[in-house]
mmCIF file of C-alpha atoms and ligand atoms in Angstrom:
data_model
loop_
_atom_site.group_PDB
_atom_site.id
_atom_site.type_symbol
_atom_site.label_atom_id
_atom_site.label_comp_id
_atom_site.label_asym_id
_atom_site.label_seq_id
_atom_site.Cartn_x
_atom_site.Cartn_y
_atom_site.Cartn_z
ATOM 1 C CA MET A 956 -191.774 105.647 -2.940
ATOM 2 C CA PHE A 957 -190.658 102.160 -3.820
ATOM 3 C CA PHE A 958 -188.945 99.224 -1.752
ATOM 4 C CA LYS A 959 -188.532 95.987 -2.621
ATOM 5 C CA ILE A 960 -186.312 94.556 0.611
ATOM 6 C CA PRO A 961 -184.871 90.869 0.704
ATOM 7 C CA ARG A 962 -185.356 89.449 4.235
ATOM 8 C CA LEU A 963 -187.313 92.430 5.983
ATOM 9 C CA TYR A 964 -185.571 92.670 9.376
ATOM 10 C CA ASP A 965 -186.980 94.194 12.328
ATOM 11 C CA SER A 966 -183.932 94.131 14.317
ATOM 12 C CA HIS A 967 -184.674 94.898 18.524
ATOM 13 C CA THR A 968 -188.227 93.421 19.246
ATOM 14 C CA HIS A 969 -189.777 91.919 22.108
ATOM 15 C CA PHE A 970 -191.535 89.018 20.366
ATOM 16 C CA LEU A 971 -193.879 87.386 22.701
ATOM 17 C CA ALA A 972 -194.811 90.766 24.356
ATOM 18 C CA THR A 973 -195.709 92.031 21.005
ATOM 19 C CA GLY A 974 -198.243 88.877 20.514
ATOM 20 C CA GLU A 975 -199.244 88.703 24.194
ATOM 21 C CA PHE A 976 -199.995 92.668 23.900
ATOM 22 C CA ALA A 977 -201.946 92.475 20.654
ATOM 23 C CA SER A 978 -204.050 90.159 22.312
ATOM 24 C CA GLY A 979 -203.921 91.053 26.266
ATOM 25 C CA LEU A 980 -205.101 93.903 28.352
ATOM 26 C CA TYR A 981 -203.794 97.053 26.529
ATOM 27 C CA LEU A 982 -203.718 100.230 28.584
ATOM 28 C CA GLN A 983 -203.147 103.056 26.436
ATOM 29 C CA LYS A 984 -206.411 104.502 26.399
ATOM 30 C CA LEU A 985 -206.826 104.303 29.995
ATOM 31 C CA GLN A 986 -207.888 108.140 31.069
ATOM 32 C CA SER A 987 -207.518 107.981 34.723
ATOM 33 C CA ALA A 988 -206.880 104.804 37.492
ATOM 34 C CA GLU A 989 -210.231 104.722 38.333
ATOM 35 C CA GLU A 990 -211.554 104.278 35.092
ATOM 36 C CA LEU A 991 -210.378 100.801 35.039
ATOM 37 C CA ALA A 992 -213.450 99.557 37.013
ATOM 38 C CA ASN A 993 -215.495 100.436 33.850
ATOM 39 C CA TRP A 994 -213.570 98.348 31.567
ATOM 40 C CA ASP A 995 -214.423 94.766 30.308
ATOM 41 C CA LEU A 996 -211.804 92.347 31.550
ATOM 42 C CA SER A 997 -213.688 89.077 30.946
ATOM 43 C CA LYS A 998 -211.132 88.063 28.132
ATOM 44 C CA ASN A 999 -209.236 84.763 29.245
ATOM 45 C CA SER A 1000 -206.004 86.392 27.327
ATOM 46 C CA PHE A 1001 -205.823 89.143 30.110
ATOM 47 C CA TYR A 1002 -204.771 86.462 32.824
ATOM 48 C CA ARG A 1003 -201.808 84.600 34.047
ATOM 49 C CA GLU A 1004 -203.261 81.901 36.355
ATOM 50 C CA ASP A 1005 -205.346 84.016 38.638
ATOM 51 C CA TRP A 1006 -203.222 87.268 37.849
ATOM 52 C CA LEU A 1007 -204.861 90.445 36.153
ATOM 53 C CA VAL A 1008 -201.749 91.521 33.504
ATOM 54 C CA GLY A 1009 -201.949 94.647 31.436
ATOM 55 C CA PHE A 1010 -199.518 97.156 29.773
ATOM 56 C CA GLY A 1011 -199.239 100.501 28.287
ATOM 57 C CA TRP A 1012 -200.583 102.850 30.651
ATOM 58 C CA ASN A 1013 -199.488 106.270 31.017
ATOM 59 C CA ASP A 1014 -200.252 108.630 33.987
ATOM 60 C CA LYS A 1015 -199.176 111.806 32.516
ATOM 61 C CA ASP A 1016 -202.435 113.660 32.392
ATOM 62 C CA TRP A 1017 -204.036 111.949 35.123
ATOM 63 C CA SER A 1018 -205.514 113.946 37.715
ATOM 64 C CA VAL A 1019 -204.793 110.950 40.504
ATOM 65 C CA LYS A 1020 -201.583 109.352 40.331
ATOM 66 C CA PRO A 1021 -202.048 105.779 40.458
ATOM 67 C CA THR A 1022 -201.336 104.059 43.739
ATOM 68 C CA LYS A 1023 -201.856 100.201 45.222
ATOM 69 C CA GLU A 1024 -204.790 101.587 47.388
ATOM 70 C CA ILE A 1025 -206.636 101.920 43.876
ATOM 71 C CA LEU A 1026 -206.101 98.484 42.707
ATOM 72 C CA ASP A 1027 -206.819 97.105 46.232
ATOM 73 C CA ARG A 1028 -209.896 98.604 46.246
ATOM 74 C CA LEU A 1029 -210.848 97.119 42.379
ATOM 75 C CA PHE A 1030 -209.365 93.696 42.965
ATOM 76 C CA PRO A 1031 -209.367 92.998 46.526
ATOM 77 C CA HIS A 1032 -208.949 89.071 45.854
ATOM 78 C CA ARG A 1033 -206.710 88.994 42.823
ATOM 79 C CA PRO A 1034 -203.127 89.640 41.948
ATOM 80 C CA VAL A 1035 -202.675 92.725 39.504
ATOM 81 C CA TYR A 1036 -199.769 93.879 37.358
ATOM 82 C CA LEU A 1037 -200.200 96.547 35.118
ATOM 83 C CA ALA A 1038 -196.819 97.559 33.209
ATOM 84 C CA LYS A 1039 -196.547 101.037 32.210
ATOM 85 C CA GLY A 1040 -196.111 101.936 28.597
ATOM 86 C CA ASP A 1041 -192.676 103.131 28.436
ATOM 87 C CA GLY A 1042 -191.596 99.442 30.143
ATOM 88 C CA HIS A 1043 -189.472 100.931 33.084
ATOM 89 C CA SER A 1044 -192.032 100.580 35.672
ATOM 90 C CA ALA A 1045 -195.090 98.526 36.831
ATOM 91 C CA TRP A 1046 -198.313 99.183 38.941
ATOM 92 C CA VAL A 1047 -198.998 96.424 41.671
ATOM 93 C CA ASN A 1048 -201.888 95.886 44.180
ATOM 94 C CA SER A 1049 -201.099 94.859 47.889
ATOM 95 C CA LEU A 1050 -202.000 90.840 46.488
ATOM 96 C CA GLY A 1051 -199.539 91.111 43.925
ATOM 97 C CA LEU A 1052 -196.696 92.730 45.648
ATOM 98 C CA GLN A 1053 -197.041 89.957 48.615
ATOM 99 C CA ARG A 1054 -197.356 87.131 46.030
ATOM 100 C CA LEU A 1055 -193.897 88.641 44.624
ATOM 101 C CA GLY A 1056 -192.555 88.949 48.113
ATOM 102 C CA LEU A 1057 -192.138 92.801 47.652
ATOM 103 C CA GLN A 1058 -192.600 95.778 49.703
ATOM 104 C CA SER A 1059 -193.770 99.038 48.421
ATOM 105 C CA ASP A 1060 -195.792 101.893 49.937
ATOM 106 C CA SER A 1061 -196.759 103.164 46.363
ATOM 107 C CA GLY A 1062 -197.588 100.018 44.400
ATOM 108 C CA ILE A 1063 -194.713 101.452 41.754
ATOM 109 C CA LEU A 1064 -191.996 99.261 40.663
ATOM 110 C CA LYS A 1065 -189.253 100.524 39.016
ATOM 111 C CA GLU A 1066 -186.571 99.780 37.053
ATOM 112 C CA ALA A 1067 -184.647 96.520 38.020
ATOM 113 C CA GLU A 1068 -187.176 95.226 40.205
ATOM 114 C CA HIS A 1069 -190.210 95.670 37.908
ATOM 115 C CA LEU A 1070 -188.391 93.818 35.289
ATOM 116 C CA SER A 1071 -187.579 90.687 37.124
ATOM 117 C CA SER A 1072 -190.795 90.715 38.916
ATOM 118 C CA TRP A 1073 -192.325 90.714 35.466
ATOM 119 C CA ASP A 1074 -190.017 87.750 34.352
ATOM 120 C CA ARG A 1075 -191.423 85.962 38.065
ATOM 121 C CA LEU A 1076 -195.143 86.630 36.877
ATOM 122 C CA PRO A 1077 -196.861 83.156 36.261
ATOM 123 C CA ASP A 1078 -196.609 81.840 32.543
ATOM 124 C CA PHE A 1079 -199.369 81.751 30.411
ATOM 125 C CA SER A 1080 -200.854 78.248 29.369
ATOM 126 C CA LYS A 1081 -199.041 76.583 26.605
ATOM 127 C CA GLU A 1082 -202.473 76.982 24.830
ATOM 128 C CA GLN A 1083 -201.897 80.688 25.788
ATOM 129 C CA ARG A 1084 -198.693 81.032 24.796
ATOM 130 C CA LYS A 1085 -198.810 79.463 21.283
ATOM 131 C CA GLN A 1086 -201.596 82.173 20.491
ATOM 132 C CA HIS A 1087 -199.547 84.720 21.629
ATOM 133 C CA ILE A 1088 -196.558 83.841 18.896
ATOM 134 C CA LEU A 1089 -199.378 83.043 16.265
ATOM 135 C CA ALA A 1090 -200.547 87.046 17.305
ATOM 136 C CA ALA A 1091 -197.288 87.943 17.407
ATOM 137 C CA CYS A 1092 -196.148 86.487 13.936
ATOM 138 C CA ASN A 1093 -199.246 88.300 12.437
ATOM 139 C CA VAL A 1094 -198.381 91.442 13.814
ATOM 140 C CA TYR A 1095 -194.888 91.353 12.251
ATOM 141 C CA ASN A 1096 -195.955 89.860 8.916
ATOM 142 C CA THR A 1097 -198.979 92.489 8.442
ATOM 143 C CA ALA A 1098 -196.005 94.877 9.047
ATOM 144 C CA GLY A 1099 -194.278 93.342 6.323
ATOM 145 C CA PHE A 1100 -191.362 91.780 8.472
ATOM 146 C CA THR A 1101 -190.166 88.223 7.818
ATOM 147 C CA HIS A 1102 -187.204 88.168 10.087
ATOM 148 C CA VAL A 1103 -186.937 89.801 13.778
ATOM 149 C CA ARG A 1104 -184.840 89.826 16.562
ATOM 150 C CA ASP A 1105 -185.934 88.668 19.826
ATOM 151 C CA MET A 1106 -184.598 90.790 22.922
ATOM 152 C CA THR A 1107 -186.472 88.365 25.340
ATOM 153 C CA GLY A 1108 -186.179 84.966 24.739
ATOM 154 C CA THR A 1109 -187.292 81.941 27.217
ATOM 155 C CA GLU A 1110 -186.890 78.558 27.363
ATOM 156 C CA SER A 1111 -190.818 77.750 26.956
ATOM 157 C CA LEU A 1112 -191.023 80.402 24.160
ATOM 158 C CA TRP A 1113 -188.316 78.679 22.586
ATOM 159 C CA ASN A 1114 -189.786 75.019 22.604
ATOM 160 C CA SER A 1115 -193.314 76.850 21.267
ATOM 161 C CA LEU A 1116 -191.569 77.908 18.386
ATOM 162 C CA VAL A 1117 -190.040 74.685 17.636
ATOM 163 C CA ASP A 1118 -193.326 72.921 18.382
ATOM 164 C CA LEU A 1119 -194.792 75.637 15.733
ATOM 165 C CA GLU A 1120 -192.213 75.296 13.082
ATOM 166 C CA ASN A 1121 -192.879 71.784 13.214
ATOM 167 C CA GLU A 1122 -196.758 72.338 12.479
ATOM 168 C CA LYS A 1123 -195.845 74.852 9.595
ATOM 169 C CA LEU A 1124 -197.433 77.798 11.626
ATOM 170 C CA LEU A 1125 -194.431 79.621 12.050
ATOM 171 C CA THR A 1126 -194.205 82.716 9.343
ATOM 172 C CA VAL A 1127 -191.290 84.772 10.755
ATOM 173 C CA ALA A 1128 -187.435 83.884 11.455
ATOM 174 C CA LEU A 1129 -186.523 84.430 14.423
ATOM 175 C CA GLU A 1130 -183.076 85.012 16.566
ATOM 176 C CA GLU A 1131 -183.467 84.871 20.179
ATOM 177 C CA ASN A 1132 -181.382 86.630 23.049
ATOM 178 C CA PHE A 1133 -181.847 85.811 26.794
ATOM 179 C CA THR A 1134 -181.890 88.383 29.196
ATOM 180 C CA CYS A 1135 -179.890 88.332 32.045
ATOM 181 C CA TYR A 1136 -180.227 90.816 35.217
ATOM 182 C CA ASP A 1137 -177.518 90.077 37.362
ATOM 183 C CA LEU A 1138 -174.416 88.356 37.378
ATOM 184 C CA LYS A 1139 -176.456 85.627 39.861
ATOM 185 C CA GLY A 1140 -178.886 84.794 36.852
ATOM 186 C CA PHE A 1141 -175.840 84.498 34.202
ATOM 187 C CA GLU A 1142 -174.897 80.951 34.460
ATOM 188 C CA ASP A 1143 -178.813 79.943 33.799
ATOM 189 C CA SER A 1144 -179.232 82.639 31.132
ATOM 190 C CA LEU A 1145 -175.511 81.277 29.402
ATOM 191 C CA LYS A 1146 -177.093 77.175 29.875
ATOM 192 C CA LEU A 1147 -180.195 78.449 27.973
ATOM 193 C CA ALA A 1148 -178.417 80.497 25.508
ATOM 194 C CA LEU A 1149 -175.947 77.099 24.492
ATOM 195 C CA TYR A 1150 -178.619 74.935 24.919
ATOM 196 C CA THR A 1151 -180.908 76.696 22.188
ATOM 197 C CA ARG A 1152 -177.746 77.150 20.182
ATOM 198 C CA GLN A 1153 -178.008 73.266 20.110
ATOM 199 C CA HIS A 1154 -181.181 73.144 18.888
ATOM 200 C CA GLU A 1155 -181.400 75.484 16.142
ATOM 201 C CA THR A 1156 -183.843 74.932 13.007
ATOM 202 C CA PRO A 1157 -184.096 76.726 9.896
ATOM 203 C CA LEU A 1158 -186.356 79.747 11.234
ATOM 204 C CA LEU A 1159 -184.782 79.700 14.750
ATOM 205 C CA ARG A 1160 -181.365 80.918 15.747
ATOM 206 C CA SER A 1161 -179.731 81.052 19.349
ATOM 207 C CA LYS A 1162 -177.400 84.268 19.557
ATOM 208 C CA GLY A 1163 -176.530 85.203 23.111
ATOM 209 C CA ILE A 1164 -177.072 87.419 26.516
ATOM 210 C CA LYS A 1165 -178.768 90.653 26.485
ATOM 211 C CA PHE A 1166 -178.594 93.119 30.009
ATOM 212 C CA PHE A 1167 -179.572 96.451 30.624
ATOM 213 C CA TYR A 1168 -176.944 98.965 31.392
ATOM 214 C CA ASP A 1169 -178.982 101.962 31.523
ATOM 215 C CA GLY A 1170 -182.452 103.141 31.498
ATOM 216 C CA SER A 1171 -184.207 105.627 29.170
ATOM 217 C CA LEU A 1172 -183.896 109.197 28.138
ATOM 218 C CA GLY A 1173 -187.744 110.069 29.160
ATOM 219 C CA SER A 1174 -187.159 108.854 32.655
ATOM 220 C CA GLU A 1175 -183.782 110.423 32.706
ATOM 221 C CA THR A 1176 -182.316 107.159 33.680
ATOM 222 C CA ALA A 1177 -180.220 106.975 30.404
ATOM 223 C CA TYR A 1178 -176.953 107.635 31.413
ATOM 224 C CA LEU A 1179 -174.919 110.506 30.137
ATOM 225 C CA SER A 1180 -171.722 112.382 30.230
ATOM 226 C CA ARG A 1181 -173.528 115.863 31.218
ATOM 227 C CA PRO A 1182 -176.341 116.538 33.381
ATOM 228 C CA TYR A 1183 -180.034 116.372 32.291
ATOM 229 C CA ARG A 1184 -181.459 119.569 31.173
ATOM 230 C CA GLY A 1185 -178.261 121.106 31.566
ATOM 231 C CA ILE A 1186 -178.395 121.527 35.413
ATOM 232 C CA PRO A 1187 -174.883 121.682 37.064
ATOM 233 C CA ASP A 1188 -174.077 119.140 39.015
ATOM 234 C CA GLY A 1189 -177.533 117.754 38.490
ATOM 235 C CA PRO A 1190 -178.268 113.748 37.603
ATOM 236 C CA ARG A 1191 -176.980 112.133 34.563
ATOM 237 C CA GLY A 1192 -178.725 109.142 35.182
ATOM 238 C CA ARG A 1193 -177.776 105.514 36.132
ATOM 239 C CA THR A 1194 -176.007 102.183 35.669
ATOM 240 C CA LEU A 1195 -177.412 98.592 36.434
ATOM 241 C CA TRP A 1196 -174.338 97.025 36.227
ATOM 242 C CA SER A 1197 -171.034 97.040 37.839
ATOM 243 C CA LEU A 1198 -168.219 97.023 35.380
ATOM 244 C CA GLU A 1199 -166.574 94.483 37.191
ATOM 245 C CA ASP A 1200 -169.681 92.144 36.884
ATOM 246 C CA VAL A 1201 -169.999 93.072 33.320
ATOM 247 C CA GLU A 1202 -166.349 92.338 32.335
ATOM 248 C CA VAL A 1203 -167.024 88.750 33.710
ATOM 249 C CA LEU A 1204 -170.572 88.752 31.607
ATOM 250 C CA MET A 1205 -168.715 89.646 28.280
ATOM 251 C CA LYS A 1206 -165.600 87.117 28.695
ATOM 252 C CA ARG A 1207 -167.733 84.172 29.348
ATOM 253 C CA THR A 1208 -170.157 84.767 26.791
ATOM 254 C CA TRP A 1209 -167.748 85.268 24.113
ATOM 255 C CA GLU A 1210 -165.649 82.340 25.249
ATOM 256 C CA ALA A 1211 -168.580 80.467 24.735
ATOM 257 C CA LYS A 1212 -168.834 81.754 21.211
ATOM 258 C CA LEU A 1213 -172.257 83.947 21.698
ATOM 259 C CA GLU A 1214 -172.885 87.347 21.312
ATOM 260 C CA VAL A 1215 -173.362 89.946 23.832
ATOM 261 C CA SER A 1216 -176.117 92.504 23.470
ATOM 262 C CA VAL A 1217 -176.242 95.545 26.196
ATOM 263 C CA HIS A 1218 -179.184 98.220 26.369
ATOM 264 C CA VAL A 1219 -177.199 101.572 26.451
ATOM 265 C CA ILE A 1220 -178.932 104.724 25.351
ATOM 266 C CA GLY A 1221 -177.041 107.337 27.130
ATOM 267 C CA ASP A 1222 -173.555 108.540 25.716
ATOM 268 C CA GLN A 1223 -171.845 107.479 28.568
ATOM 269 C CA ALA A 1224 -173.408 103.907 28.716
ATOM 270 C CA VAL A 1225 -172.169 103.448 25.283
ATOM 271 C CA HIS A 1226 -168.775 104.791 26.100
ATOM 272 C CA ASP A 1227 -168.142 102.448 29.217
ATOM 273 C CA MET A 1228 -169.423 99.519 27.345
ATOM 274 C CA VAL A 1229 -167.317 100.237 24.166
ATOM 275 C CA SER A 1230 -164.045 100.417 26.586
ATOM 276 C CA LEU A 1231 -164.599 97.637 28.458
ATOM 277 C CA ALA A 1232 -165.260 95.734 25.145
ATOM 278 C CA ARG A 1233 -161.378 97.005 23.909
ATOM 279 C CA LYS A 1234 -160.037 96.142 27.523
ATOM 280 C CA VAL A 1235 -161.765 92.503 27.085
ATOM 281 C CA SER A 1236 -160.685 92.248 23.674
ATOM 282 C CA ALA A 1237 -157.118 93.346 24.520
ATOM 283 C CA GLN A 1238 -156.818 90.175 26.783
ATOM 284 C CA GLY A 1239 -157.627 88.052 24.342
ATOM 285 C CA PHE A 1240 -161.458 87.310 24.392
ATOM 286 C CA VAL A 1241 -163.198 88.172 21.212
ATOM 287 C CA GLY A 1242 -166.942 88.436 19.856
ATOM 288 C CA ARG A 1243 -170.321 89.916 18.993
ATOM 289 C CA LEU A 1244 -171.037 93.375 20.746
ATOM 290 C CA ASN A 1245 -174.381 94.485 19.928
ATOM 291 C CA LEU A 1246 -175.214 97.988 21.218
ATOM 292 C CA GLU A 1247 -179.350 98.191 21.551
ATOM 293 C CA HIS A 1248 -180.760 101.664 20.926
ATOM 294 C CA ALA A 1249 -177.396 103.386 21.104
ATOM 295 C CA GLN A 1250 -179.407 107.135 20.706
ATOM 296 C CA VAL A 1251 -176.492 109.177 21.786
ATOM 297 C CA ILE A 1252 -173.069 108.693 20.969
ATOM 298 C CA ARG A 1253 -169.859 110.760 21.282
ATOM 299 C CA PRO A 1254 -167.648 110.823 18.206
ATOM 300 C CA GLU A 1255 -164.791 109.523 20.089
ATOM 301 C CA THR A 1256 -166.460 106.250 21.108
ATOM 302 C CA ILE A 1257 -167.939 105.586 17.563
ATOM 303 C CA GLN A 1258 -164.045 105.673 16.574
ATOM 304 C CA MET A 1259 -163.094 103.674 19.669
ATOM 305 C CA MET A 1260 -165.674 100.741 17.863
ATOM 306 C CA LYS A 1261 -163.775 100.334 14.650
ATOM 307 C CA PRO A 1262 -161.219 97.371 15.690
ATOM 308 C CA LEU A 1263 -164.641 95.776 17.696
ATOM 309 C CA HIS A 1264 -166.874 93.260 16.295
ATOM 310 C CA VAL A 1265 -169.907 95.835 16.866
ATOM 311 C CA ARG A 1266 -173.537 96.113 15.391
ATOM 312 C CA CYS A 1267 -175.651 99.125 16.534
ATOM 313 C CA HIS A 1268 -179.324 98.251 16.703
ATOM 314 C CA MET A 1269 -181.205 101.644 16.275
ATOM 315 C CA GLN A 1270 -185.025 102.411 16.177
ATOM 316 C CA PRO A 1271 -185.364 105.781 14.280
ATOM 317 C CA CYS A 1272 -189.150 105.632 15.308
ATOM 318 C CA HIS A 1273 -187.754 106.552 19.106
ATOM 319 C CA TRP A 1274 -186.803 109.908 17.545
ATOM 320 C CA LEU A 1275 -190.690 110.647 16.256
ATOM 321 C CA SER A 1276 -191.601 109.930 20.096
ATOM 322 C CA ASP A 1277 -189.023 111.876 22.026
ATOM 323 C CA LYS A 1278 -188.374 114.554 19.738
ATOM 324 C CA ALA A 1279 -190.467 116.952 21.757
ATOM 325 C CA TRP A 1280 -188.086 116.845 24.677
ATOM 326 C CA LEU A 1281 -184.839 115.548 23.533
ATOM 327 C CA GLN A 1282 -183.081 118.991 22.746
ATOM 328 C CA ASP A 1283 -184.602 120.177 26.041
ATOM 329 C CA LYS A 1284 -183.141 116.929 28.176
ATOM 330 C CA LEU A 1285 -179.905 116.604 26.462
ATOM 331 C CA ARG A 1286 -178.868 120.157 25.588
ATOM 332 C CA ASP A 1287 -174.931 120.125 24.467
ATOM 333 C CA LEU A 1288 -175.461 116.360 24.228
ATOM 334 C CA TYR A 1289 -178.214 116.355 21.433
ATOM 335 C CA ARG A 1290 -175.379 117.231 18.376
ATOM 336 C CA TYR A 1291 -174.624 113.523 19.475
ATOM 337 C CA ALA A 1292 -178.013 112.307 19.465
ATOM 338 C CA PHE A 1293 -179.502 109.592 16.649
ATOM 339 C CA PRO A 1294 -176.056 109.516 15.252
ATOM 340 C CA TRP A 1295 -177.096 106.890 12.212
ATOM 341 C CA GLU A 1296 -175.049 109.091 9.938
ATOM 342 C CA ALA A 1297 -172.114 109.263 11.845
ATOM 343 C CA LEU A 1298 -172.003 105.846 12.542
ATOM 344 C CA ARG A 1299 -172.514 104.808 8.587
ATOM 345 C CA MET A 1300 -169.570 107.540 7.896
ATOM 346 C CA ALA A 1301 -167.373 105.571 10.188
ATOM 347 C CA GLN A 1302 -168.554 102.243 8.519
ATOM 348 C CA ILE A 1303 -170.134 100.785 11.847
ATOM 349 C CA PRO A 1304 -172.800 97.780 10.986
ATOM 350 C CA MET A 1305 -175.878 98.916 11.779
ATOM 351 C CA SER A 1306 -179.498 97.340 11.698
ATOM 352 C CA PHE A 1307 -183.015 98.835 12.148
ATOM 353 C CA GLY A 1308 -186.230 98.230 14.283
ATOM 354 C CA CYS A 1309 -188.905 99.231 16.183
ATOM 355 C CA ASP A 1310 -188.496 97.886 19.532
ATOM 356 C CA SER A 1311 -192.087 96.421 19.820
ATOM 357 C CA PRO A 1312 -194.029 96.250 21.920
ATOM 358 C CA VAL A 1313 -192.607 99.839 23.177
ATOM 359 C CA GLU A 1314 -193.106 101.330 19.634
ATOM 360 C CA PRO A 1315 -195.333 99.517 17.042
ATOM 361 C CA SER A 1316 -193.075 97.249 14.480
ATOM 362 C CA SER A 1317 -193.294 99.746 11.681
ATOM 363 C CA PHE A 1318 -190.927 100.284 8.384
ATOM 364 C CA MET A 1319 -192.743 103.241 7.705
ATOM 365 C CA SER A 1320 -192.069 104.761 11.101
ATOM 366 C CA ASN A 1321 -188.580 104.217 10.819
ATOM 367 C CA TYR A 1322 -188.900 105.638 7.189
ATOM 368 C CA GLN A 1323 -190.761 108.794 8.480
ATOM 369 C CA ALA A 1324 -188.446 109.647 11.168
ATOM 370 C CA LEU A 1325 -185.600 109.574 8.666
ATOM 371 C CA GLU A 1326 -187.364 112.193 6.432
ATOM 372 C CA GLU A 1327 -188.164 114.415 9.217
ATOM 373 C CA SER A 1328 -185.289 114.442 11.650
ATOM 374 C CA PRO A 1329 -183.012 116.505 9.752
ATOM 375 C CA ALA A 1330 -185.248 119.281 9.949
ATOM 376 C CA ALA A 1331 -184.619 118.971 13.926
ATOM 377 C CA ARG A 1332 -180.588 119.069 13.354
ATOM 378 C CA ILE A 1333 -180.608 115.162 13.205
ATOM 379 C CA LYS A 1334 -177.936 114.506 10.276
ATOM 380 C CA LYS A 1335 -179.383 113.296 7.608
ATOM 381 C CA PHE A 1336 -179.012 109.610 6.715
ATOM 382 C CA ASN A 1337 -177.052 108.754 3.815
ATOM 383 C CA GLY A 1338 -177.135 104.902 3.682
ATOM 384 C CA SER A 1339 -179.253 102.442 2.063
ATOM 385 C CA LEU A 1340 -182.691 102.178 4.333
ATOM 386 C CA GLU A 1341 -182.949 98.955 2.195
ATOM 387 C CA GLU A 1342 -179.827 97.783 3.588
ATOM 388 C CA VAL A 1343 -180.083 98.335 7.288
ATOM 389 C CA HIS A 1344 -183.552 96.835 7.213
ATOM 390 C CA ALA A 1345 -182.302 93.651 5.307
ATOM 391 C CA HIS A 1346 -181.318 90.662 7.461
ATOM 392 C CA PRO A 1347 -177.679 90.741 6.864
ATOM 393 C CA ASP A 1348 -177.435 86.583 6.111
ATOM 394 C CA SER A 1349 -178.886 86.148 3.127
ATOM 395 C CA SER A 1350 -179.058 82.199 4.067
ATOM 396 C CA PHE A 1351 -181.535 82.552 6.813
ATOM 397 C CA ALA A 1352 -185.188 82.083 5.763
ATOM 398 C CA PRO A 1353 -183.885 82.736 2.279
ATOM 399 C CA ASN A 1354 -186.418 83.584 -0.937
ATOM 400 C CA SER A 1355 -188.550 85.963 1.590
ATOM 401 C CA HIS A 1356 -189.189 89.786 0.331
ATOM 402 C CA THR A 1357 -191.633 92.477 1.019
ATOM 403 C CA VAL A 1358 -192.573 95.100 -1.554
ATOM 404 C CA ILE A 1359 -193.442 98.456 0.025
ATOM 405 C CA GLU A 1360 -195.251 101.294 -2.101
ATOM 406 C CA ASP A 1361 -196.722 104.597 -1.578
ATOM 407 C CA GLY A 1362 -196.628 103.972 2.361
ATOM 408 C CA LYS A 1363 -198.368 100.452 2.080
ATOM 409 C CA ILE A 1364 -197.367 96.874 2.764
ATOM 410 C CA LYS A 1365 -197.905 95.590 -1.033
ATOM 411 C CA GLU A 1366 -196.409 91.961 -0.855
ATOM 412 C CA VAL A 1367 -194.670 89.802 1.560
ATOM 413 C CA VAL A 1368 -193.072 86.627 0.733
ATOM 414 C CA PHE A 1369 -191.567 84.378 3.331
ATOM 415 C CA CYS A 1370 -189.444 81.290 2.344
ATOM 416 C CA GLY A 1371 -191.067 81.234 -1.266
ATOM 417 C CA LYS A 1372 -194.561 81.500 0.108
ATOM 418 C CA THR A 1373 -196.615 84.760 -0.176
ATOM 419 C CA LEU A 1374 -198.193 85.553 2.794
ATOM 420 C CA LEU A 1375 -199.690 89.021 1.460
HETATM 421 ZN ZN1 LIG B 1448 -186.282 96.571 24.042
#
């Protein structure tokens, strides 16, 4: 294999989190809740003010499930917040819950409660944040990427990025999106997106508003049109926003000439958003709709996308992680899973990414997923991998390219400068 790809683009990432976890407390190897007592937790980068913050645990094989009591015993005088590897829940001790003003018997926060709490943790210091940005740049560049689309922008991140660009230390070109958890927080997110839009730089672009409409297939919270595992009248997942609220968000964001990006994994979630975009467009509101993940899409939904300004941001590497249980969970809907070929046939624009730090940022894992998935009845992608992995705008951080040969990153050139 040989690829020379201009502007190698990871189209769905969590930039700062990627840097934080490259230098932070990564819990993937934690074998049990109690084992934490034996870990070296002295690194400054594991802390936000006095909070111990970690990420990446998975209790699938733990004999004792994580509880707040276990953390309370280990850390009686320090708030602790440990996000799970799938990004959909967190394990918190009593002092942490108290600081957050939350009640929980188990110490496990889920979905919206977790995500909004994560946002309310004390910020890292300015110096820590710069270290995280540089660590993230290094992660992406090492994986060959020169262009990334960040789904979790903040004001402090933006300001630090501008500083680092001025110091000529920024080695990726970034698109920023600002997350909104509910309509109450919308005005603040919009204001930030508009402010940053006015302060764009050669390497920094402000794109718009991101929100979560459904959950994940792994936790059976992605919103499907049929019950999980074929159980009659069983759960079909859930949505985090009412359609009325999404309508307001969509209209206001498009009026402001910004993009709407929505996390939609299940087929019904995608269908709801595409239907709503059609309704809103018919009323004269026009704008870009980015469908994030879009892991299951029915053919009629794809047809409905055609008149809209839709782009699907997919992560083939998720298929590698999900393949073990995907058919069992989806049953009849499996034939609509990871429909990159159906989207290509319908000429719906697509970009590929990796969703780091949920999955490592890796062109090779996407390549591998596309090679292996046809054996599992996922329709073979007949498009050009170069095309879906290149940033679509050739004027954004031009003179950048990446050479990949035999599974290795051979050359990375960013704005005319050789990085690797
Ligand atoms: Zn994501």
